[in-house]
JSON list of C-alpha atoms in Angstrom, two decimals:
[
{"chain": "A", "resi": 1, "resn": "UNK", "atom": "CA", "xyz": [-71.09, -34.96, 30.92]},
{"chain": "A", "resi": 2, "resn": "UNK", "atom": "CA", "xyz": [-74.42, -33.65, 32.26]},
{"chain": "A", "resi": 3, "resn": "UNK", "atom": "CA", "xyz": [-74.62, -31.92, 35.60]},
{"chain": "A", "resi": 4, "resn": "UNK", "atom": "CA", "xyz": [-76.40, -33.46, 38.55]},
{"chain": "A", "resi": 5, "resn": "UNK", "atom": "CA", "xyz": [-80.17, -32.95, 38.68]},
{"chain": "A", "resi": 6, "resn": "UNK", "atom": "CA", "xyz": [-80.03, -32.31, 42.42]},
{"chain": "A", "resi": 7, "resn": "UNK", "atom": "CA", "xyz": [-81.07, -28.78, 43.41]},
{"chain": "A", "resi": 8, "resn": "UNK", "atom": "CA", "xyz": [-78.42, -26.62, 45.01]},
{"chain": "A", "resi": 9, "resn": "UNK", "atom": "CA", "xyz": [-78.63, -26.01, 48.72]},
{"chain": "A", "resi": 10, "resn": "UNK", "atom": "CA", "xyz": [-79.61, -22.45, 49.57]},
{"chain": "A", "resi": 11, "resn": "UNK", "atom": "CA", "xyz": [-77.62, -20.46, 52.05]},
{"chain": "A", "resi": 12, "resn": "UNK", "atom": "CA", "xyz": [-79.69, -19.70, 55.15]},
{"chain": "A", "resi": 13, "resn": "UNK", "atom": "CA", "xyz": [-81.01, -16.16, 55.33]},
{"chain": "A", "resi": 14, "resn": "UNK", "atom": "CA", "xyz": [-79.45, -13.96, 58.02]},
{"chain": "A", "resi": 15, "resn": "UNK", "atom": "CA", "xyz": [-81.43, -14.18, 61.23]},
{"chain": "A", "resi": 16, "resn": "UNK", "atom": "CA", "xyz": [-83.35, -11.05, 62.16]},
{"chain": "A", "resi": 17, "resn": "UNK", "atom": "CA", "xyz": [-85.24, -10.30, 65.27]},
{"chain": "A", "resi": 18, "resn": "UNK", "atom": "CA", "xyz": [-88.83, -11.48, 64.93]},
{"chain": "A", "resi": 19, "resn": "UNK", "atom": "CA", "xyz": [-90.03, -8.34, 66.71]},
{"chain": "A", "resi": 20, "resn": "UNK", "atom": "CA", "xyz": [-90.51, -5.21, 64.65]},
{"chain": "A", "resi": 21, "resn": "UNK", "atom": "CA", "xyz": [-88.81, -2.12, 65.98]},
{"chain": "A", "resi": 22, "resn": "UNK", "atom": "CA", "xyz": [-90.02, 1.43, 65.57]},
{"chain": "A", "resi": 23, "resn": "UNK", "atom": "CA", "xyz": [-87.52, 4.28, 65.49]},
{"chain": "A", "resi": 24, "resn": "UNK", "atom": "CA", "xyz": [-88.46, 7.91, 66.08]},
{"chain": "A", "resi": 25, "resn": "UNK", "atom": "CA", "xyz": [-86.02, 10.74, 65.37]},
{"chain": "A", "resi": 26, "resn": "UNK", "atom": "CA", "xyz": [-86.71, 13.97, 67.20]},
{"chain": "A", "resi": 27, "resn": "UNK", "atom": "CA", "xyz": [-85.53, 17.26, 65.74]},
{"chain": "A", "resi": 28, "resn": "UNK", "atom": "CA", "xyz": [-86.33, 20.96, 65.71]},
{"chain": "A", "resi": 29, "resn": "UNK", "atom": "CA", "xyz": [-89.10, 22.01, 63.32]},
{"chain": "A", "resi": 30, "resn": "UNK", "atom": "CA", "xyz": [-87.13, 24.84, 61.71]},
{"chain": "A", "resi": 31, "resn": "UNK", "atom": "CA", "xyz": [-83.79, 23.03, 61.40]},
{"chain": "A", "resi": 32, "resn": "UNK", "atom": "CA", "xyz": [-82.97, 19.39, 60.85]},
{"chain": "A", "resi": 33, "resn": "UNK", "atom": "CA", "xyz": [-79.55, 17.88, 61.35]},
{"chain": "A", "resi": 34, "resn": "UNK", "atom": "CA", "xyz": [-79.77, 14.10, 61.11]},
{"chain": "A", "resi": 35, "resn": "UNK", "atom": "CA", "xyz": [-76.49, 13.54, 62.95]},
{"chain": "A", "resi": 36, "resn": "UNK", "atom": "CA", "xyz": [-77.68, 15.49, 65.99]},
{"chain": "A", "resi": 37, "resn": "UNK", "atom": "CA", "xyz": [-81.24, 14.13, 66.04]},
{"chain": "A", "resi": 38, "resn": "UNK", "atom": "CA", "xyz": [-82.21, 12.23, 69.17]},
{"chain": "A", "resi": 39, "resn": "UNK", "atom": "CA", "xyz": [-83.21, 8.63, 68.42]},
{"chain": "A", "resi": 40, "resn": "UNK", "atom": "CA", "xyz": [-85.79, 6.76, 70.47]},
{"chain": "A", "resi": 41, "resn": "UNK", "atom": "CA", "xyz": [-86.44, 3.06, 69.86]},
{"chain": "A", "resi": 42, "resn": "UNK", "atom": "CA", "xyz": [-89.66, 1.25, 70.68]},
{"chain": "A", "resi": 43, "resn": "UNK", "atom": "CA", "xyz": [-90.75, -2.38, 70.38]},
{"chain": "A", "resi": 44, "resn": "UNK", "atom": "CA", "xyz": [-94.41, -1.40, 70.22]},
{"chain": "A", "resi": 45, "resn": "UNK", "atom": "CA", "xyz": [-95.91, 1.11, 67.77]},
{"chain": "A", "resi": 46, "resn": "UNK", "atom": "CA", "xyz": [-98.47, 2.31, 70.32]},
{"chain": "A", "resi": 47, "resn": "UNK", "atom": "CA", "xyz": [-95.68, 3.16, 72.76]},
{"chain": "A", "resi": 48, "resn": "UNK", "atom": "CA", "xyz": [-93.99, 5.28, 70.09]},
{"chain": "A", "resi": 49, "resn": "UNK", "atom": "CA", "xyz": [-97.24, 7.10, 69.33]},
{"chain": "A", "resi": 50, "resn": "UNK", "atom": "CA", "xyz": [-97.96, 7.80, 73.01]},
{"chain": "A", "resi": 51, "resn": "UNK", "atom": "CA", "xyz": [-94.44, 9.08, 73.61]},
{"chain": "A", "resi": 52, "resn": "UNK", "atom": "CA", "xyz": [-94.27, 11.42, 70.63]}
]
């Protein structure tokens, strides 16, 4: 017997925040250890640029 011609329902995509977030990791120039890097989070790119 033929399958139904009805399209399958899609699962809804996981909800993400509509606001983009910018993350800046600060580290020493001569040595970089990702685990010890300080992380600053900004909602606005201009704020991240002004800070760093």
